[in-house]
Amino acid sequence: TTYIFKKPIISLLCFVVYCFVGIGAARVLPTLPLGLGMDILLVLALIAITFKSFHGAGFKAAQNELTTFALLWFAINVLQLLNPFRGSPLGWFYGMRSASLYWLLLTPITFILFNERKHLNLFLDIIIGLSVFGTLYGIKQHFLGVSSFEQEWLDAGNAKTHILFGVLRVFSFYSDAGQFGASQAHIGLVALILAAGPHLTLKKKIIYGIIGGLLIYGFMISGTRGALFVILAGGLVYLILTKRTKALMLGLALGGFAFCFLKFTYIGQGNAEIRRMRTSLDLSDPSFQERLNNQRILREYLKTRPFGTGVGTIGNWGQTYNADRFISKIPPDSLFVKNWAEYGIIGFIIWFGIQLYILGKGGGIVWKLRDPELRQKILALTAGSAGILLASYGNEVQNQMPSSMIIYIIHLYGSQMGCAKREVKKYF
């Protein structure tokens, strides 16, 4: 605690690491209060900032439209307590934390603490390093099997979604295979974009390239089909923002080739990873059709509920605290669908509008930056954020750790906007 009060950024960095390894540790120590640990680290950072004059910056650095958006979304979550269709207060409390509280806490903290380029570099090193560790541990699971603690987790009911046709969907030390695959695709894309940067030495390009390839392999062994769109959407955003027409055309050609390979051929069908990715483009896939059917049921149910059924009434918290509610029995399978159900069409439009604004703001910053090194890093993070947003249509990615933490900190909330406004203003 003493070190945190001397250097509040330590608390934020501990939070970043905790978001990666906390869930895996909770499998070994089931009594570990995972969420409480996150709350404590963020609250400590806020207290330390409050009682310490941080280079004269104070809370002025956090007075911007992004903090306003975080406050607005938190207020909408609080107002959901007045929703006549609301469920259990406990369901609201636990659902609200990942949906809005961490967003609200992280936005000002990151604006204030991540205000130098070295902080951005350190953050990138940490998330890439931990992601590599995650893939290596996932490879261990894939070839050598799971630990006794992980087997207990599978036996508790998770085997039905993580062992398909006798093949393990690798989840590493993440919450599940869906989050593992999406996160590996996300950081793998970031690493590959960094490898393409014009400022790097050949040695660093090779290192980032190898890391990117390794993380993409981690995505493949997760069996997470929706994570494919992290790479496709993020890659397209990257190509557009590079301002290079030839690169855009080449990228579109390669993307079209990959689409045709998966959609119209059976090459590599004997490989479980390729076979599962191929089903993501099959509109007749039973899983996809079941999702569409669930959405039809929800559309009818929500016609008379423009503000939704309240936070924590669907998904995991709905099943835990509102099991008697009809909507809790419908799997959302998507962050988009979950927000639509909990906040209604009005809340969903507000949420989606905020996401598009932040993404557009990031694209605008990248478009104007002239410093090639910083531009490539912000470009990689913006592209990765776009990919995660699209992938959240297929899975609840953006509300799960560590992806939500990475998005909250980097998706313009902290280093991106902080660096762009203070350190590199001269480059605009």
PDB file of C-alpha atoms in Angstrom, residues 37-176:
ATOM      1  CA  GLY A  37      -9.428  -7.857  -5.723  1.00  0.00           C
ATOM      2  CA  MET A  38     -10.093  -5.776  -8.851  1.00  0.00           C
ATOM      3  CA  ASP A  39     -12.220  -3.323  -6.890  1.00  0.00           C
ATOM      4  CA  ILE A  40      -9.554  -2.897  -4.189  1.00  0.00           C
ATOM      5  CA  LEU A  41      -6.782  -2.149  -6.689  1.00  0.00           C
ATOM      6  CA  LEU A  42      -8.841   0.484  -8.499  1.00  0.00           C
ATOM      7  CA  VAL A  43     -10.093   2.120  -5.316  1.00  0.00           C
ATOM      8  CA  LEU A  44      -6.540   2.268  -3.959  1.00  0.00           C
ATOM      9  CA  ALA A  45      -5.418   3.989  -7.148  1.00  0.00           C
ATOM     10  CA  LEU A  46      -8.203   6.568  -6.840  1.00  0.00           C
ATOM     11  CA  ILE A  47      -7.413   7.257  -3.183  1.00  0.00           C
ATOM     12  CA  ALA A  48      -3.711   7.602  -3.941  1.00  0.00           C
ATOM     13  CA  ILE A  49      -4.444  10.035  -6.771  1.00  0.00           C
ATOM     14  CA  THR A  50      -6.756  12.054  -4.535  1.00  0.00           C
ATOM     15  CA  PHE A  51      -4.164  12.508  -1.764  1.00  0.00           C
ATOM     16  CA  LYS A  52      -1.155  12.955  -4.010  1.00  0.00           C
ATOM     17  CA  SER A  53      -0.447  15.898  -6.263  1.00  0.00           C
ATOM     18  CA  PHE A  54       0.406  13.904  -9.351  1.00  0.00           C
ATOM     19  CA  HIS A  55       2.735  16.297 -11.203  1.00  0.00           C
ATOM     20  CA  GLY A  56       0.101  18.991 -10.814  1.00  0.00           C
ATOM     21  CA  ALA A  57      -2.270  17.163 -13.126  1.00  0.00           C
ATOM     22  CA  GLY A  58      -4.904  16.168 -10.580  1.00  0.00           C
ATOM     23  CA  PHE A  59      -8.309  15.277 -11.898  1.00  0.00           C
ATOM     24  CA  LYS A  60      -8.223  17.972 -14.583  1.00  0.00           C
ATOM     25  CA  ALA A  61      -6.675  15.452 -16.976  1.00  0.00           C
ATOM     26  CA  ALA A  62      -9.860  13.376 -16.745  1.00  0.00           C
ATOM     27  CA  GLN A  63     -12.237  16.214 -17.590  1.00  0.00           C
ATOM     28  CA  ASN A  64     -13.203  15.272 -21.138  1.00  0.00           C
ATOM     29  CA  GLU A  65     -15.984  13.721 -23.176  1.00  0.00           C
ATOM     30  CA  LEU A  66     -14.848  10.159 -22.543  1.00  0.00           C
ATOM     31  CA  THR A  67     -15.241  10.530 -18.791  1.00  0.00           C
ATOM     32  CA  THR A  68     -18.630  12.097 -19.489  1.00  0.00           C
ATOM     33  CA  PHE A  69     -19.619   9.035 -21.528  1.00  0.00           C
ATOM     34  CA  ALA A  70     -18.498   6.728 -18.713  1.00  0.00           C
ATOM     35  CA  LEU A  71     -20.573   8.746 -16.225  1.00  0.00           C
ATOM     36  CA  LEU A  72     -23.572   8.693 -18.559  1.00  0.00           C
ATOM     37  CA  TRP A  73     -23.445   4.931 -18.983  1.00  0.00           C
ATOM     38  CA  PHE A  74     -23.000   4.409 -15.245  1.00  0.00           C
ATOM     39  CA  ALA A  75     -26.002   6.663 -14.581  1.00  0.00           C
ATOM     40  CA  ILE A  76     -28.081   4.603 -17.035  1.00  0.00           C
ATOM     41  CA  ASN A  77     -27.073   1.487 -15.103  1.00  0.00           C
ATOM     42  CA  VAL A  78     -28.130   3.071 -11.801  1.00  0.00           C
ATOM     43  CA  LEU A  79     -31.458   4.163 -13.310  1.00  0.00           C
ATOM     44  CA  GLN A  80     -32.067   0.540 -14.254  1.00  0.00           C
ATOM     45  CA  LEU A  81     -32.854   0.015 -10.553  1.00  0.00           C
ATOM     46  CA  LEU A  82     -36.117   1.851 -11.306  1.00  0.00           C
ATOM     47  CA  ASN A  83     -36.952  -0.430 -14.223  1.00  0.00           C
ATOM     48  CA  PRO A  84     -40.344  -2.034 -13.456  1.00  0.00           C
ATOM     49  CA  PHE A  85     -39.105  -5.304 -15.019  1.00  0.00           C
ATOM     50  CA  ARG A  86     -35.854  -5.362 -13.014  1.00  0.00           C
ATOM     51  CA  GLY A  87     -34.669  -8.501 -11.290  1.00  0.00           C
ATOM     52  CA  SER A  88     -32.660  -9.187  -8.153  1.00  0.00           C
ATOM     53  CA  PRO A  89     -30.513  -6.318  -6.767  1.00  0.00           C
ATOM     54  CA  LEU A  90     -27.643  -8.792  -6.476  1.00  0.00           C
ATOM     55  CA  GLY A  91     -27.923  -9.600 -10.185  1.00  0.00           C
ATOM     56  CA  TRP A  92     -27.842  -5.865 -10.906  1.00  0.00           C
ATOM     57  CA  PHE A  93     -24.804  -5.324  -8.679  1.00  0.00           C
ATOM     58  CA  TYR A  94     -22.666  -8.033 -10.232  1.00  0.00           C
ATOM     59  CA  GLY A  95     -23.774  -7.261 -13.786  1.00  0.00           C
ATOM     60  CA  MET A  96     -23.240  -3.529 -13.353  1.00  0.00           C
ATOM     61  CA  ARG A  97     -19.603  -3.930 -12.304  1.00  0.00           C
ATOM     62  CA  SER A  98     -18.347  -5.349 -15.575  1.00  0.00           C
ATOM     63  CA  ALA A  99     -20.809  -3.349 -17.681  1.00  0.00           C
ATOM     64  CA  SER A 100     -20.114   0.118 -16.282  1.00  0.00           C
ATOM     65  CA  LEU A 101     -18.317   0.388 -12.925  1.00  0.00           C
ATOM     66  CA  TYR A 102     -14.862  -0.686 -14.125  1.00  0.00           C
ATOM     67  CA  TRP A 103     -15.294   1.563 -17.156  1.00  0.00           C
ATOM     68  CA  LEU A 104     -16.131   4.504 -14.876  1.00  0.00           C
ATOM     69  CA  LEU A 105     -13.203   3.865 -12.523  1.00  0.00           C
ATOM     70  CA  LEU A 106     -10.579   3.113 -15.164  1.00  0.00           C
ATOM     71  CA  THR A 107     -11.283   6.114 -17.391  1.00  0.00           C
ATOM     72  CA  PRO A 108     -10.107   8.892 -15.030  1.00  0.00           C
ATOM     73  CA  ILE A 109      -7.392   6.719 -13.461  1.00  0.00           C
ATOM     74  CA  THR A 110      -5.817   5.980 -16.815  1.00  0.00           C
ATOM     75  CA  PHE A 111      -6.101   9.537 -18.088  1.00  0.00           C
ATOM     76  CA  ILE A 112      -4.259  10.774 -15.011  1.00  0.00           C
ATOM     77  CA  LEU A 113      -1.610   8.055 -14.690  1.00  0.00           C
ATOM     78  CA  PHE A 114      -0.880   7.018 -18.295  1.00  0.00           C
ATOM     79  CA  ASN A 115       0.395  10.359 -19.544  1.00  0.00           C
ATOM     80  CA  GLU A 116       3.777   9.523 -21.069  1.00  0.00           C
ATOM     81  CA  ARG A 117       4.892   7.456 -24.013  1.00  0.00           C
ATOM     82  CA  LYS A 118       6.842   5.100 -21.745  1.00  0.00           C
ATOM     83  CA  HIS A 119       3.548   4.137 -20.064  1.00  0.00           C
ATOM     84  CA  LEU A 120       2.069   3.142 -23.399  1.00  0.00           C
ATOM     85  CA  ASN A 121       5.172   1.074 -24.194  1.00  0.00           C
ATOM     86  CA  LEU A 122       5.070  -0.609 -20.782  1.00  0.00           C
ATOM     87  CA  PHE A 123       1.391  -1.443 -21.148  1.00  0.00           C
ATOM     88  CA  LEU A 124       1.994  -2.993 -24.567  1.00  0.00           C
ATOM     89  CA  ASP A 125       4.887  -5.068 -23.230  1.00  0.00           C
ATOM     90  CA  ILE A 126       2.759  -6.368 -20.352  1.00  0.00           C
ATOM     91  CA  ILE A 127      -0.323  -7.359 -22.342  1.00  0.00           C
ATOM     92  CA  ILE A 128       1.740  -8.925 -25.147  1.00  0.00           C
ATOM     93  CA  GLY A 129       3.974 -10.784 -22.689  1.00  0.00           C
ATOM     94  CA  LEU A 130       1.027 -12.144 -20.686  1.00  0.00           C
ATOM     95  CA  SER A 131      -0.768 -13.113 -23.896  1.00  0.00           C
ATOM     96  CA  VAL A 132       2.282 -15.094 -25.040  1.00  0.00           C
ATOM     97  CA  PHE A 133       2.315 -16.844 -21.659  1.00  0.00           C
ATOM     98  CA  GLY A 134      -1.391 -17.563 -22.128  1.00  0.00           C
ATOM     99  CA  THR A 135      -0.808 -19.189 -25.509  1.00  0.00           C
ATOM    100  CA  LEU A 136       2.133 -21.258 -24.227  1.00  0.00           C
ATOM    101  CA  TYR A 137      -0.012 -22.506 -21.358  1.00  0.00           C
ATOM    102  CA  GLY A 138      -2.816 -23.184 -23.828  1.00  0.00           C
ATOM    103  CA  ILE A 139      -0.446 -25.251 -25.970  1.00  0.00           C
ATOM    104  CA  LYS A 140       0.380 -27.239 -22.848  1.00  0.00           C
ATOM    105  CA  GLN A 141      -3.347 -27.902 -22.340  1.00  0.00           C
ATOM    106  CA  HIS A 142      -3.745 -28.862 -25.999  1.00  0.00           C
ATOM    107  CA  PHE A 143      -0.945 -31.421 -26.101  1.00  0.00           C
ATOM    108  CA  LEU A 144      -0.474 -32.528 -22.466  1.00  0.00           C
ATOM    109  CA  GLY A 145      -3.965 -32.088 -21.052  1.00  0.00           C
ATOM    110  CA  VAL A 146      -5.504 -30.010 -18.270  1.00  0.00           C
ATOM    111  CA  SER A 147      -4.612 -29.888 -14.585  1.00  0.00           C
ATOM    112  CA  SER A 148      -6.727 -31.497 -11.871  1.00  0.00           C
ATOM    113  CA  PHE A 149      -8.206 -28.090 -10.960  1.00  0.00           C
ATOM    114  CA  GLU A 150      -9.127 -27.429 -14.593  1.00  0.00           C
ATOM    115  CA  GLN A 151     -10.628 -30.897 -14.901  1.00  0.00           C
ATOM    116  CA  GLU A 152     -12.845 -30.134 -11.912  1.00  0.00           C
ATOM    117  CA  TRP A 153     -13.970 -26.964 -13.701  1.00  0.00           C
ATOM    118  CA  LEU A 154     -14.807 -28.981 -16.819  1.00  0.00           C
ATOM    119  CA  ASP A 155     -16.640 -31.636 -14.790  1.00  0.00           C
ATOM    120  CA  ALA A 156     -18.748 -28.903 -13.155  1.00  0.00           C
ATOM    121  CA  GLY A 157     -20.664 -28.467 -16.413  1.00  0.00           C
ATOM    122  CA  ASN A 158     -18.220 -26.644 -18.659  1.00  0.00           C
ATOM    123  CA  ALA A 159     -17.211 -29.753 -20.603  1.00  0.00           C
ATOM    124  CA  LYS A 160     -20.369 -29.495 -22.731  1.00  0.00           C
ATOM    125  CA  THR A 161     -19.063 -26.267 -24.290  1.00  0.00           C
ATOM    126  CA  HIS A 162     -15.328 -26.970 -24.096  1.00  0.00           C
ATOM    127  CA  ILE A 163     -15.057 -30.552 -25.334  1.00  0.00           C
ATOM    128  CA  LEU A 164     -16.620 -30.881 -28.778  1.00  0.00           C
ATOM    129  CA  PHE A 165     -16.427 -34.201 -30.640  1.00  0.00           C
ATOM    130  CA  GLY A 166     -13.722 -35.308 -28.225  1.00  0.00           C
ATOM    131  CA  VAL A 167     -11.523 -32.254 -28.883  1.00  0.00           C
ATOM    132  CA  LEU A 168     -10.707 -29.778 -26.111  1.00  0.00           C
ATOM    133  CA  ARG A 169     -11.408 -26.128 -26.806  1.00  0.00           C
ATOM    134  CA  VAL A 170      -8.347 -24.639 -25.148  1.00  0.00           C
ATOM    135  CA  PHE A 171      -9.087 -21.971 -22.525  1.00  0.00           C
ATOM    136  CA  SER A 172      -5.620 -21.527 -20.914  1.00  0.00           C
ATOM    137  CA  PHE A 173      -5.939 -19.548 -17.653  1.00  0.00           C
ATOM    138  CA  TYR A 174      -8.728 -17.342 -19.066  1.00  0.00           C
ATOM    139  CA  SER A 175     -12.410 -17.457 -18.094  1.00  0.00           C
ATOM    140  CA  ASP A 176     -13.356 -19.706 -21.028  1.00  0.00           C
TER     141      ASP A 176
END
